[in-house]
Tab-separated table of C-alpha atoms and ligand atoms in Angstrom:
chain	number	residue	atom	x	y	z
A	29	MET	CA	24.446	8.409	57.835
A	30	ARG	CA	21.934	7.708	55.159
A	31	ALA	CA	20.191	5.070	57.392
A	32	ARG	CA	19.979	7.612	60.236
A	33	MET	CA	18.342	10.212	57.974
A	34	LYS	CA	15.882	7.587	56.730
A	35	LEU	CA	15.020	6.729	60.347
A	36	ARG	CA	14.497	10.418	61.223
A	37	LEU	CA	12.339	10.927	58.186
A	38	THR	CA	10.211	7.910	59.016
A	39	MET	CA	9.758	9.107	62.618
A	40	LEU	CA	8.825	12.570	61.312
A	41	LEU	CA	6.286	11.086	58.987
A	42	ILE	CA	4.744	8.954	61.844
A	43	ALA	CA	4.613	12.083	64.034
A	44	CYS	CA	2.791	14.024	61.281
A	45	ALA	CA	0.363	11.242	60.697
A	46	CYS	CA	-0.395	11.036	64.480
A	47	LEU	CA	-0.929	14.772	64.598
A	48	ALA	CA	-3.187	14.708	61.548
A	49	LEU	CA	-5.214	11.896	63.123
A	50	THR	CA	-5.705	13.681	66.492
A	51	SER	CA	-6.629	16.954	64.812
A	52	CYS	CA	-9.194	15.142	62.552
A	53	GLN	CA	-10.759	13.647	65.651
A	54	ASN	CA	-10.837	17.041	67.317
A	55	VAL	CA	-12.584	18.537	64.284
A	56	GLY	CA	-15.031	15.662	64.413
A	57	LYS	CA	-15.720	16.383	68.073
A	58	GLU	CA	-16.172	20.093	67.460
A	59	GLU	CA	-18.561	19.395	64.609
A	60	GLU	CA	-20.677	16.926	66.523
A	61	LYS	CA	-23.716	19.171	67.152
A	62	THR	CA	-25.458	19.167	70.474
A	63	SER	CA	-27.916	21.883	69.495
A	64	LEU	CA	-29.859	23.017	66.480
A	65	ARG	CA	-31.417	26.327	65.681
A	66	ILE	CA	-34.327	26.252	63.248
A	67	GLY	CA	-35.634	29.458	61.656
A	68	ILE	CA	-39.339	29.214	60.834
A	69	SER	CA	-41.243	31.841	58.923
A	70	LEU	CA	-45.072	31.603	58.541
A	71	TYR	CA	-46.936	33.251	55.677
A	72	ARG	CA	-49.533	34.482	58.165
A	73	GLY	CA	-49.592	33.720	61.837
A	74	ASP	CA	-53.313	34.179	62.000
A	75	ASP	CA	-54.188	31.365	59.641
A	76	THR	CA	-56.001	28.708	61.648
A	77	PHE	CA	-54.527	25.673	59.905
A	78	ILE	CA	-50.940	27.152	60.107
A	79	THR	CA	-51.422	27.945	63.782
A	80	ASN	CA	-52.552	24.347	64.464
A	81	LEU	CA	-49.509	23.045	62.562
A	82	CYS	CA	-47.143	25.441	64.286
A	83	ASN	CA	-48.204	24.301	67.766
A	84	LEU	CA	-47.374	20.758	66.720
A	85	LEU	CA	-43.969	21.901	65.418
A	86	GLU	CA	-43.084	23.000	68.902
A	87	GLU	CA	-44.261	19.685	70.298
A	88	LYS	CA	-42.354	17.701	67.794
A	89	ALA	CA	-39.195	19.668	68.425
A	90	LYS	CA	-39.415	18.773	72.114
A	91	GLU	CA	-39.990	15.153	71.260
A	92	TYR	CA	-36.886	15.283	69.007
A	93	GLU	CA	-34.833	16.808	71.876
A	94	ARG	CA	-35.946	13.982	74.237
A	95	GLU	CA	-35.282	11.202	71.701
A	96	TYR	CA	-31.902	12.378	70.402
A	97	GLY	CA	-30.528	14.545	73.263
A	98	ILE	CA	-29.979	17.404	70.865
A	99	LYS	CA	-31.333	20.794	71.935
A	100	VAL	CA	-33.676	22.274	69.310
A	101	THR	CA	-34.476	25.973	69.312
A	102	LEU	CA	-37.267	27.119	67.174
A	103	ASP	CA	-37.208	30.810	66.101
A	104	ILE	CA	-40.800	31.362	64.764
A	105	GLN	CA	-41.653	34.515	62.873
A	106	ASP	CA	-44.804	35.766	61.258
A	107	ALA	CA	-44.387	37.271	57.728
A	108	LYS	CA	-47.897	38.728	57.994
A	109	GLY	CA	-48.550	38.219	54.269
A	110	SER	CA	-45.521	40.139	53.049
A	111	GLN	CA	-42.845	38.468	50.933
A	112	ASN	CA	-40.434	41.320	51.666
A	113	THR	CA	-40.890	40.812	55.397
A	114	GLN	CA	-40.283	37.064	54.970
A	115	ASN	CA	-37.088	37.747	52.951
A	116	SER	CA	-35.765	39.936	55.760
A	117	GLN	CA	-36.676	37.298	58.317
A	118	VAL	CA	-34.561	34.796	56.312
A	119	GLU	CA	-31.716	37.304	56.246
A	120	ARG	CA	-31.891	37.525	59.989
A	121	PHE	CA	-32.095	33.773	60.494
A	122	ILE	CA	-28.917	33.430	58.458
A	123	SER	CA	-27.131	36.156	60.400
A	124	LEU	CA	-28.100	34.322	63.650
A	125	ASN	CA	-26.461	31.187	62.311
A	126	CYS	CA	-29.616	29.158	61.970
A	127	ASP	CA	-28.721	25.567	60.928
A	128	VAL	CA	-31.783	25.122	58.743
A	129	LEU	CA	-34.827	27.143	57.585
A	130	CYS	CA	-38.484	26.030	57.496
A	131	ILE	CA	-40.395	28.292	55.211
A	132	ASN	CA	-44.114	28.609	54.663
A	133	LEU	CA	-43.811	30.890	51.635
A	134	VAL	CA	-45.937	33.998	51.346
A	135	ASP	CA	-45.785	33.957	47.562
A	136	ARG	CA	-45.090	30.503	46.246
A	137	MET	CA	-44.016	31.917	42.868
A	138	ASP	CA	-41.479	34.097	44.504
A	139	ALA	CA	-38.998	31.771	46.377
A	140	SER	CA	-35.877	32.960	44.426
A	141	VAL	CA	-34.558	35.519	46.919
A	142	ILE	CA	-34.837	32.999	49.753
A	143	ILE	CA	-33.237	30.225	47.723
A	144	ASP	CA	-30.352	32.517	46.595
A	145	ARG	CA	-29.650	33.525	50.171
A	146	ALA	CA	-29.820	30.015	51.557
A	147	MET	CA	-27.578	28.603	48.828
A	148	THR	CA	-24.957	31.271	49.353
A	149	ALA	CA	-24.947	30.647	53.139
A	150	GLY	CA	-25.222	26.834	52.629
A	151	VAL	CA	-28.307	26.616	54.892
A	152	PRO	CA	-30.814	23.974	53.746
A	153	VAL	CA	-34.491	24.872	53.436
A	154	VAL	CA	-37.611	22.859	54.168
A	155	PHE	CA	-40.599	24.530	52.559
A	156	PHE	CA	-44.010	23.565	53.833
A	157	ASN	CA	-47.720	23.989	52.950
A	158	ARG	CA	-47.143	26.518	50.170
A	159	GLN	CA	-45.314	24.703	47.459
A	160	PRO	CA	-42.609	26.476	45.478
A	161	VAL	CA	-42.695	25.969	41.676
A	162	GLU	CA	-40.721	22.997	40.448
A	163	GLU	CA	-38.138	25.120	38.652
A	164	ASP	CA	-37.157	26.691	42.038
A	165	MET	CA	-37.195	23.350	43.845
A	166	ASN	CA	-34.766	21.925	41.313
A	167	ARG	CA	-32.181	24.654	41.822
A	168	TRP	CA	-30.429	22.883	44.744
A	169	ASP	CA	-30.363	19.449	46.358
A	170	GLN	CA	-30.796	21.016	49.792
A	171	LEU	CA	-34.390	22.152	49.127
A	172	TYR	CA	-37.299	20.074	50.409
A	173	TYR	CA	-41.089	20.351	50.574
A	174	VAL	CA	-43.575	18.959	53.073
A	175	GLY	CA	-47.287	19.147	52.387
A	176	VAL	CA	-50.462	17.292	51.519
A	177	ASP	CA	-51.485	16.294	48.006
A	178	ALA	CA	-54.194	18.837	46.877
A	179	LYS	CA	-55.868	16.449	44.484
A	180	GLU	CA	-56.078	13.749	47.194
A	181	SER	CA	-57.755	16.247	49.621
A	182	ALA	CA	-60.317	17.129	46.968
A	183	VAL	CA	-61.022	13.525	45.857
A	184	LEU	CA	-61.547	12.543	49.485
A	185	GLN	CA	-63.862	15.541	50.031
A	186	GLY	CA	-65.860	14.558	46.921
A	187	GLU	CA	-66.028	10.833	47.930
A	188	MET	CA	-67.413	11.774	51.256
A	189	VAL	CA	-70.321	13.615	49.650
A	190	VAL	CA	-70.835	10.794	47.085
A	191	ASP	CA	-71.058	8.376	50.001
A	192	PHE	CA	-73.630	10.531	51.820
A	193	TYR	CA	-75.598	10.942	48.634
A	194	LYS	CA	-75.699	7.248	47.896
A	195	LYS	CA	-76.902	6.448	51.374
A	196	HIS	CA	-79.331	9.363	51.811
A	197	PRO	CA	-79.981	11.308	48.562
A	198	GLU	CA	-82.875	13.148	50.252
A	199	ALA	CA	-80.443	14.562	52.858
A	200	ILE	CA	-78.252	16.129	50.163
A	201	ASP	CA	-80.842	16.906	47.492
A	202	ARG	CA	-83.102	18.484	50.003
A	203	ASN	CA	-85.789	19.826	47.637
A	204	GLY	CA	-85.889	16.496	45.718
A	205	ASP	CA	-85.514	18.050	42.276
A	206	GLY	CA	-82.876	15.514	41.203
A	207	MET	CA	-80.114	18.017	41.355
A	208	VAL	CA	-77.675	18.903	44.193
A	209	SER	CA	-77.368	22.699	44.043
A	210	TYR	CA	-74.105	23.805	45.530
A	211	VAL	CA	-71.948	26.919	46.204
A	212	MET	CA	-68.143	26.778	46.243
A	213	LEU	CA	-65.872	28.675	48.671
A	214	GLU	CA	-62.385	28.979	47.247
A	215	GLY	CA	-59.025	29.747	48.878
A	216	GLU	CA	-56.345	32.208	47.504
A	217	THR	CA	-56.132	32.304	43.711
A	218	SER	CA	-52.399	31.791	43.534
A	219	HIS	CA	-52.367	28.812	45.948
A	220	GLN	CA	-51.790	25.330	44.474
A	221	ASP	CA	-54.546	23.974	46.748
A	222	SER	CA	-57.382	26.235	45.621
A	223	LEU	CA	-57.615	25.440	41.962
A	224	ILE	CA	-56.986	21.722	42.354
A	225	ARG	CA	-59.338	21.295	45.279
A	226	THR	CA	-62.170	23.209	43.473
A	227	GLU	CA	-61.727	21.221	40.308
A	228	TRP	CA	-61.379	17.715	41.834
A	229	SER	CA	-64.057	17.834	44.503
A	230	VAL	CA	-66.730	18.619	41.885
A	231	GLN	CA	-65.202	16.146	39.384
A	232	THR	CA	-65.328	13.417	41.982
A	233	LEU	CA	-69.051	14.211	42.693
A	234	LYS	CA	-69.775	13.910	38.984
A	235	ASP	CA	-67.673	10.747	38.601
A	236	GLY	CA	-69.516	9.230	41.590
A	237	GLY	CA	-72.902	9.836	39.930
A	238	VAL	CA	-74.078	12.811	41.961
A	239	PRO	CA	-76.098	15.175	39.730
A	240	VAL	CA	-74.689	18.603	40.596
A	241	GLU	CA	-75.508	22.153	39.696
A	242	LYS	CA	-73.310	25.048	40.632
A	243	ILE	CA	-75.249	28.065	41.898
A	244	THR	CA	-72.230	30.274	42.428
A	245	GLY	CA	-68.774	30.467	43.937
A	246	GLY	CA	-66.259	32.888	45.252
A	247	ILE	CA	-62.773	33.531	46.616
A	248	ALA	CA	-62.619	33.875	50.363
A	249	ASN	CA	-58.816	33.506	50.823
A	250	TRP	CA	-59.065	30.700	53.437
A	251	GLU	CA	-60.675	33.178	55.878
A	252	ARG	CA	-63.649	32.566	58.077
A	253	SER	CA	-64.861	36.153	57.925
A	254	GLN	CA	-64.654	36.307	54.144
A	255	GLY	CA	-66.460	32.953	53.844
A	256	SER	CA	-69.173	34.287	56.115
A	257	ALA	CA	-69.581	37.483	54.137
A	258	LEU	CA	-69.892	35.564	50.786
A	259	MET	CA	-72.371	33.114	52.232
A	260	GLU	CA	-74.507	35.884	53.758
A	261	GLN	CA	-74.712	37.528	50.298
A	262	TRP	CA	-75.538	34.247	48.573
A	263	LEU	CA	-78.296	33.461	51.086
A	264	LEU	CA	-79.915	36.748	50.156
A	265	GLU	CA	-79.381	36.277	46.432
A	266	TYR	CA	-80.440	32.667	46.197
A	267	PRO	CA	-82.961	32.082	49.037
A	268	ASP	CA	-84.035	28.491	49.688
A	269	THR	CA	-81.772	27.235	46.879
A	270	ILE	CA	-78.403	26.234	48.356
A	271	GLU	CA	-78.230	22.568	49.416
A	272	LEU	CA	-74.553	22.048	49.736
A	273	VAL	CA	-71.500	24.265	50.541
A	274	ILE	CA	-68.214	22.915	49.330
A	275	SER	CA	-65.372	24.730	50.913
A	276	ASN	CA	-61.686	24.509	50.104
A	277	ASN	CA	-60.913	24.587	53.826
A	278	ASP	CA	-62.552	24.359	57.249
A	279	ASP	CA	-62.231	28.018	58.198
A	280	MET	CA	-64.267	29.266	55.205
A	281	ALA	CA	-66.756	26.407	55.872
A	282	LEU	CA	-67.106	27.674	59.439
A	283	GLY	CA	-67.737	31.126	58.034
A	284	ALA	CA	-70.524	29.772	55.915
A	285	ILE	CA	-71.979	28.062	59.013
A	286	ASP	CA	-71.783	31.393	60.881
A	287	ALA	CA	-73.817	33.050	58.083
A	288	LEU	CA	-76.390	30.154	58.064
A	289	GLU	CA	-76.831	30.581	61.828
A	290	ARG	CA	-77.244	34.247	61.609
A	291	ALA	CA	-79.908	33.895	58.930
A	292	HIS	CA	-81.494	31.063	60.921
A	293	VAL	CA	-81.289	28.760	57.964
A	294	THR	CA	-81.056	25.051	58.775
A	295	GLY	CA	-80.413	21.921	56.782
A	296	VAL	CA	-77.692	23.136	54.443
A	297	ASN	CA	-74.805	20.640	54.272
A	298	VAL	CA	-71.283	22.061	54.631
A	299	VAL	CA	-68.041	20.233	53.969
A	300	GLY	CA	-64.497	21.450	54.540
A	301	ILE	CA	-60.865	20.394	54.387
A	302	ASP	CA	-58.117	20.512	57.076
A	303	GLY	CA	-59.478	19.011	60.266
A	304	THR	CA	-58.561	22.056	62.314
A	305	THR	CA	-59.364	22.109	66.007
A	306	GLN	CA	-62.258	24.480	65.236
A	307	GLY	CA	-63.387	22.345	62.393
A	308	LEU	CA	-63.460	19.256	64.572
A	309	GLU	CA	-65.555	21.119	67.142
A	310	ALA	CA	-68.073	21.945	64.411
A	311	LEU	CA	-67.976	18.341	63.361
A	312	ALA	CA	-68.680	17.235	66.904
A	313	ASN	CA	-71.656	19.606	67.261
A	314	GLY	CA	-72.978	18.508	63.910
A	315	SER	CA	-72.854	21.873	62.103
A	316	LEU	CA	-70.112	20.639	59.765
A	317	LEU	CA	-71.043	17.577	57.787
A	318	GLY	CA	-67.488	16.454	57.214
A	319	THR	CA	-63.858	17.384	56.606
A	320	VAL	CA	-60.631	15.913	55.193
A	321	SER	CA	-57.989	15.917	57.803
A	322	ALA	CA	-54.286	15.828	57.162
A	323	ASN	CA	-52.407	13.745	59.693
A	324	LYS	CA	-50.925	16.862	61.339
A	325	GLU	CA	-48.809	14.871	63.795
A	326	VAL	CA	-47.024	13.261	60.839
A	327	TYR	CA	-46.975	16.489	58.884
A	328	ALA	CA	-45.258	18.417	61.726
A	329	GLY	CA	-43.097	15.402	62.623
A	330	ALA	CA	-41.812	15.222	59.040
A	331	ILE	CA	-40.918	18.957	58.979
A	332	VAL	CA	-38.909	18.719	62.201
A	333	ALA	CA	-37.190	15.423	61.391
A	334	LEU	CA	-36.322	16.497	57.873
A	335	ALA	CA	-35.036	19.817	59.055
A	336	ALA	CA	-32.875	18.256	61.763
A	337	SER	CA	-31.418	15.633	59.398
A	338	CYS	CA	-30.340	18.173	56.838
A	339	ALA	CA	-29.002	20.519	59.502
A	340	LEU	CA	-26.862	17.648	60.843
A	341	GLY	CA	-25.816	16.575	57.379
A	342	GLU	CA	-27.441	13.199	57.818
A	343	ALA	CA	-29.489	11.193	55.296
A	344	PRO	CA	-33.247	12.113	55.232
A	345	PRO	CA	-35.181	10.279	58.008
A	346	ALA	CA	-36.278	6.782	56.841
A	347	LYS	CA	-39.575	7.230	58.708
A	348	TYR	CA	-40.603	9.928	56.205
A	349	PRO	CA	-39.828	8.586	52.735
A	350	LEU	CA	-39.254	11.360	50.202
A	351	MET	CA	-40.616	11.364	46.664
A	352	ASP	CA	-38.006	12.425	44.035
A	353	ALA	CA	-35.608	12.914	47.035
A	354	LYS	CA	-37.393	16.260	47.830
A	355	TYR	CA	-41.085	15.881	48.586
A	356	TYR	CA	-42.839	14.415	51.627
A	357	TRP	CA	-46.634	14.037	51.300
A	358	ALA	CA	-48.554	13.678	54.617
A	359	SER	CA	-51.507	11.311	54.629
A	360	GLN	CA	-55.100	12.390	54.946
A	361	GLU	CA	-58.377	10.909	56.031
A	362	ILE	CA	-62.133	11.598	55.872
A	363	LEU	CA	-63.757	12.671	59.187
A	364	ALA	CA	-67.521	12.785	58.753
A	365	ASN	CA	-70.692	12.955	60.726
A	366	ASN	CA	-73.293	10.270	60.572
A	367	ILE	CA	-75.949	11.889	58.404
A	368	GLU	CA	-78.793	9.939	60.107
A	369	GLU	CA	-78.018	11.620	63.459
A	370	ASN	CA	-78.313	15.016	61.930
A	371	GLN	CA	-81.828	14.563	60.486
B	421	LIG	C1	-54.135	25.149	52.917
B	421	LIG	C2	-55.104	25.061	54.009
B	421	LIG	C3	-55.710	26.381	54.325
B	421	LIG	C4	-54.698	27.438	54.546
B	421	LIG	C5	-53.658	27.345	53.434
B	421	LIG	C6	-52.536	28.297	53.731
B	421	LIG	O1	-53.534	23.844	52.689
B	421	LIG	O2	-56.116	24.095	53.690
B	421	LIG	O3	-56.621	26.332	55.435
B	421	LIG	O4	-54.048	27.156	55.766
B	421	LIG	O5	-53.153	26.059	53.250
B	421	LIG	O6	-51.443	28.188	52.840
């Protein structure tokens, strides 16, 4: 009697174990994702650099689909410069069951609402281009950032001018007074890139032995039209004085070039940062002396690959090594005109 009960009990246990095993496998099969939905919110859809990057995000998502056989749907929204709008977009992404969010913050100091929401819903976030403050980034291990190092952009911009000056001082110090007189076009005040780029481009010029003198500078919020308006004003205020325009980005540099063209002023050297499509055109036609270009293929590739890996619960992609398990820094290079050809 006891032996029979023992046998029954053993058979029951085996049956339960088999059942548990098959149901585990079923769960595994259900969870194996064949599609991903990525919610992307841009701080402003009319920003040239962001538009360039966004086009590449779409390309990289398609490449990912082809390579891994996982369908990737990008839901791209423009926050039009409003943090409240962006917060509502995040709310909507979560209600639509997005697997991961890629956020180009409107206000980099104000990420808390988005982080709270993402943490409650368990949806990882890859921030890009506008870096949240460290305190926010440290709130959860599912928060990442992809960008370029602001100091590196500035140092490369400065080195480019140092190099030109060493080879052809007369092409930079055009009036030959032993001083390079420059104006500075700055991006948004609250942006991590503006302050650092402004400081380090000039510091690099000084460290490289270029005698510099600042005529004036102003904030043009990354925008071509604002850069153009400031430059127009400076050309009137300081006629025949400006030798170099240092711009925190290509769009404002292009604005300065627009103003120079309108005023029929030639010979002023203009340098930018970004390597946007429009910036590269100006480089090709010689109106822009040089730019510092982020490797945007890698930049966008890192955002998509990182987003996909955290959505799938995988380890971060080995191709894009993270610093402090959170930050990926895209590489940058100098793209410059040959100064001899412009003379
Ligand atoms: C900078 C870029 C600017 C602008 C800005 C927006 O890194 O150089 O052109 O796009 O980001 O956050």
